[in-house]
PDB file of C-alpha atoms in Angstrom:
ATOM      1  CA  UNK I1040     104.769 -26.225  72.377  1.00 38.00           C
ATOM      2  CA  UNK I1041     102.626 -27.200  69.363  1.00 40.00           C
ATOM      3  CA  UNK I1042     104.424 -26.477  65.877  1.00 42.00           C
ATOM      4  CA  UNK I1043     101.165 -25.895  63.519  1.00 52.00           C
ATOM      5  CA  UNK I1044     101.894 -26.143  59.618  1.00 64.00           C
ATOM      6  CA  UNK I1045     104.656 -24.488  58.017  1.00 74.00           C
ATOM      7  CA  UNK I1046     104.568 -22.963  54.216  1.00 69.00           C
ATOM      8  CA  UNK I1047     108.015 -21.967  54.168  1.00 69.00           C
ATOM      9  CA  UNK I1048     109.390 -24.568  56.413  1.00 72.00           C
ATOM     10  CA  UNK I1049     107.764 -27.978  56.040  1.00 65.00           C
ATOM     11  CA  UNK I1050     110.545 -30.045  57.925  1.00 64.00           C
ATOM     12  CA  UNK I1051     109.097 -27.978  61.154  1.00 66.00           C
ATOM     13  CA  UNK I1052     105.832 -30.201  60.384  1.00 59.00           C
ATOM     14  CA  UNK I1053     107.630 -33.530  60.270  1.00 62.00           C
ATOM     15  CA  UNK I1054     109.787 -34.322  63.731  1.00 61.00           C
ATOM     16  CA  UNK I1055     109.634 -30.932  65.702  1.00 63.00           C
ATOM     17  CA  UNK I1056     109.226 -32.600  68.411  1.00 67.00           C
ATOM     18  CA  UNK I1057     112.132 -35.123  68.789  1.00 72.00           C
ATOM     19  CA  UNK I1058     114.784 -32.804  67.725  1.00 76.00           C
ATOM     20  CA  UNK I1059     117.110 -30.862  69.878  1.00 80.00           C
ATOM     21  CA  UNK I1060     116.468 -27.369  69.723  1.00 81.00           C
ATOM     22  CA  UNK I1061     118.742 -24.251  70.662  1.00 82.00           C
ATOM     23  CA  UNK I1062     115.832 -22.309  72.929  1.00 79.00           C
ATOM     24  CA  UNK I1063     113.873 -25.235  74.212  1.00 75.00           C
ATOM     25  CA  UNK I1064     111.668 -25.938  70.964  1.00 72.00           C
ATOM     26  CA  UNK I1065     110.604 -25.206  67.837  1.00 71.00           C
ATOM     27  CA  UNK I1066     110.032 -21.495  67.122  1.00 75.00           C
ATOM     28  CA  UNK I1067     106.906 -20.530  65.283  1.00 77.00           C
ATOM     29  CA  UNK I1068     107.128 -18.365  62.460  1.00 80.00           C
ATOM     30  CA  UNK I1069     103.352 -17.066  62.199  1.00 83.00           C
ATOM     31  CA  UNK I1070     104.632 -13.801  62.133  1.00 86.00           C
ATOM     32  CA  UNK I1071     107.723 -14.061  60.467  1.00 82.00           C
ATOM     33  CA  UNK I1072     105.699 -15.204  57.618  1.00 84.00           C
ATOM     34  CA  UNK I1073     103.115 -12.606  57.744  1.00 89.00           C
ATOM     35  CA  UNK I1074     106.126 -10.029  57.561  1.00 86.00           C
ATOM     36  CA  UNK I1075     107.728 -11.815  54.732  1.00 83.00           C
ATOM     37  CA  UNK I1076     104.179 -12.174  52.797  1.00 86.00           C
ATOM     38  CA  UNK I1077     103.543  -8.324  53.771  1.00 88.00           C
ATOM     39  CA  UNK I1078     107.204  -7.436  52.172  1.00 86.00           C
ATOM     40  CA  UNK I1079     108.373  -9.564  49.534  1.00 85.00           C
ATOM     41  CA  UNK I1080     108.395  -8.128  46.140  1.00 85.00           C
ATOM     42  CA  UNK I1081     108.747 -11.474  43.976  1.00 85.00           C
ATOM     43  CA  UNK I1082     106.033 -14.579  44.377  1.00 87.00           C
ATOM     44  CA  UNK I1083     107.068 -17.822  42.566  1.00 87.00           C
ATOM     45  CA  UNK I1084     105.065 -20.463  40.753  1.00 92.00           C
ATOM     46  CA  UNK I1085     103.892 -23.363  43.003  1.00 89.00           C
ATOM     47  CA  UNK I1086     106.209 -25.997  41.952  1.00 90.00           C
ATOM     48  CA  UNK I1087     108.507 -23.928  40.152  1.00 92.00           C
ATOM     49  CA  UNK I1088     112.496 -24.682  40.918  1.00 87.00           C
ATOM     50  CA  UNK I1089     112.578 -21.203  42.173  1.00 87.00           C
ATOM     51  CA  UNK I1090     110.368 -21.900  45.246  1.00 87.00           C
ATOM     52  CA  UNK I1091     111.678 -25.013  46.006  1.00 87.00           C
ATOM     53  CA  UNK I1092     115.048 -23.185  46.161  1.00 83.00           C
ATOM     54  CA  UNK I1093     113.484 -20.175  47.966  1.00 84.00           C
ATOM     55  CA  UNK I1094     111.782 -22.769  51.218  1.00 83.00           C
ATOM     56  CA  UNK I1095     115.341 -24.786  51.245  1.00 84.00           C
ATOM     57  CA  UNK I1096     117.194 -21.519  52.116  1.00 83.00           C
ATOM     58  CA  UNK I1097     114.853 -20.561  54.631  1.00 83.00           C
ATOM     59  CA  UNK I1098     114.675 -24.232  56.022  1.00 84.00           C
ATOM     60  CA  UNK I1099     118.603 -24.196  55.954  1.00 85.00           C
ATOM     61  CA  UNK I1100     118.989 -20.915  57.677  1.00 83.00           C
ATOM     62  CA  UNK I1101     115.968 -22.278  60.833  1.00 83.00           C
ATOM     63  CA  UNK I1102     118.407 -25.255  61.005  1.00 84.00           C
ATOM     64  CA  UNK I1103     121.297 -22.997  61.133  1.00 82.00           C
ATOM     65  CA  UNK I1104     120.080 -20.729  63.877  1.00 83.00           C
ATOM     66  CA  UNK I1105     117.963 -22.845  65.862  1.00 85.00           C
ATOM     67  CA  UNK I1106     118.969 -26.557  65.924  1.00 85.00           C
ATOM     68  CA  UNK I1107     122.244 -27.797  68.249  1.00 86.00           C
ATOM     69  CA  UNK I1108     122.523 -30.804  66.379  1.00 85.00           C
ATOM     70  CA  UNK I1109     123.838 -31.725  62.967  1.00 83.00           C
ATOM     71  CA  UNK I1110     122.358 -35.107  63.454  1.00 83.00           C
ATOM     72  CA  UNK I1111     118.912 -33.756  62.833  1.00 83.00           C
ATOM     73  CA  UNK I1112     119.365 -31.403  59.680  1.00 84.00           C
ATOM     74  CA  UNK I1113     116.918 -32.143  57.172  1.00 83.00           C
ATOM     75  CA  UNK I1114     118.101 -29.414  54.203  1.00 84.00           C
ATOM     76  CA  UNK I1115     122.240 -31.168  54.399  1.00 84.00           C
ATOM     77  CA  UNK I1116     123.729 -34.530  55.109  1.00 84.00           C
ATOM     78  CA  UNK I1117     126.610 -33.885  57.456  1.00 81.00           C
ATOM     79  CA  UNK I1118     128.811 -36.831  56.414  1.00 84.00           C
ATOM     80  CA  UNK I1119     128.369 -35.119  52.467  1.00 82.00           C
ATOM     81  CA  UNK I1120     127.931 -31.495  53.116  1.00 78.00           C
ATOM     82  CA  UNK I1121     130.808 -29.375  51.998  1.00 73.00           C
ATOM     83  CA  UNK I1122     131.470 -25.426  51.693  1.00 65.00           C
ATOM     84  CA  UNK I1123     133.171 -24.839  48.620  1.00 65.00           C
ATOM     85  CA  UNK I1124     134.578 -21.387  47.589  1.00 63.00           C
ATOM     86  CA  UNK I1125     134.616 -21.031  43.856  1.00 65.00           C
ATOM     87  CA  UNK I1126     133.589 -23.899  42.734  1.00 61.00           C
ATOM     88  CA  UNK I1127     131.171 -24.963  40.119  1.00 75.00           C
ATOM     89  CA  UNK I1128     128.203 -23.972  40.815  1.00 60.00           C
ATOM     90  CA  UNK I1129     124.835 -25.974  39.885  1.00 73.00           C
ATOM     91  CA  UNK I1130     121.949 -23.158  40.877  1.00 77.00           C
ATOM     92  CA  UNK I1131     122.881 -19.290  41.708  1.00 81.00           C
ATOM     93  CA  UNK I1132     120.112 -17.514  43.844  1.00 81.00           C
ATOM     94  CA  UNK I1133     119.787 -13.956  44.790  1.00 84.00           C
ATOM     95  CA  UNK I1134     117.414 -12.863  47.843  1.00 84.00           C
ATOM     96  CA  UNK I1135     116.337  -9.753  49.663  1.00 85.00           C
ATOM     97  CA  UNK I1136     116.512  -9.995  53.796  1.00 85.00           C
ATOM     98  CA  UNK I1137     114.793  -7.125  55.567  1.00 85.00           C
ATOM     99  CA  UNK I1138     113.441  -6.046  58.766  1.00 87.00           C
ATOM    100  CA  UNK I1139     113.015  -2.564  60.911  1.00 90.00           C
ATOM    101  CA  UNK I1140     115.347  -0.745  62.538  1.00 92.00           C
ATOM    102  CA  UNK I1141     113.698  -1.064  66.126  1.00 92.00           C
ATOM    103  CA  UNK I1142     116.530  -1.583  68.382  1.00 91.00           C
ATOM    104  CA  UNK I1143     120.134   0.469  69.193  1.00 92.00           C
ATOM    105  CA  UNK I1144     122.615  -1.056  67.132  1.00 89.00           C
ATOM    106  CA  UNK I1145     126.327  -0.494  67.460  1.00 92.00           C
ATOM    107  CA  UNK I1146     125.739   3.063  69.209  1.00 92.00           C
ATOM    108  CA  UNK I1147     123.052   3.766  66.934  1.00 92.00           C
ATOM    109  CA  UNK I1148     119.556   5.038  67.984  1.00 94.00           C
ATOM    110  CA  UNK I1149     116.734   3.115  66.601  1.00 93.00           C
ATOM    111  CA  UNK I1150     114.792   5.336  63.563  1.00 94.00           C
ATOM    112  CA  UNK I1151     112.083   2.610  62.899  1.00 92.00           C
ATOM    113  CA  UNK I1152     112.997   2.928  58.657  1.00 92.00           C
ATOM    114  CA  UNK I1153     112.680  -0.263  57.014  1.00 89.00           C
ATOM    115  CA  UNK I1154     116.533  -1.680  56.697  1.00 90.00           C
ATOM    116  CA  UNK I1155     117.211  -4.226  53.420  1.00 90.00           C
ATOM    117  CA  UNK I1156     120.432  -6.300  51.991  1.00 88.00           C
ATOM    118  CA  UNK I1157     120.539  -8.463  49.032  1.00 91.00           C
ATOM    119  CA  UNK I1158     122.452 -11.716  49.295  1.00 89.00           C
ATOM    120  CA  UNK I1159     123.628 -14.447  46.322  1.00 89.00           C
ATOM    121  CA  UNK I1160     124.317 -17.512  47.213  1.00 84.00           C
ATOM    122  CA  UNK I1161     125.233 -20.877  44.758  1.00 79.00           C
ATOM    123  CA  UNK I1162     123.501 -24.063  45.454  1.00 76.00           C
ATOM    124  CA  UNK I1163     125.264 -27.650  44.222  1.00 73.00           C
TER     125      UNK I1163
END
């Protein structure tokens, strides 16, 4: 499968290929992206420290989900990466995750209304 270019996820342009992937390859996010641009209600300057943040959480949370080994990470180093609770914290972020309510969920019959959360997270 043939990764093309990825705005919000450039480590999918580097070594897709030679990394071991949780469902056989690397996903494509064409329309992911196209949601995201079609739903997102903040747009940061090119460059600015809050993109850069912005494209490492969504890199982190691709590596999260989709890769089976910690070996090929890009976002972390797993011989340094720790989870600390309460700690001090170097760069707070807050982001909105949405989607559609399309599918049952817990007993619940899909109504096709747009569902949204808000999540902070600290970055060291």
């Amino acid at each position: 499968m043939e990764v093309a270019g990825d705005k919000y996820r450039s480590i999918l342009n580097d070594e897709a290929k030679s990394m071991q992937w949780r469902h056989s390859g690397p996903l494509i996010f064409d329309k992911v992206n196209k949601l995201f641009e079609e739903g997102r209600t903040k747009e940061w300057p090119g460059g600015s420290i809050e993109e850069t943040i912005h494209n490492v959480v969504r890199s982190w949370e691709m590596e999260l989900s989709h890769k089976t080994s910690l070996n090929d990470f890009k976002t972390t180093n797993p011989e340094k990466f720790k989870l600390i609770v309460n700690g001090p914290p170097m760069v707070a972020y807050k982001f909105r995750h949405w989607g559609y309510f399309e599918g049952p969920f817990q007993g619940h019959a899909p109504s096709g209304e747009m569902v949204e959360f808000y999540v902070i997270g600290i970055m060291k």
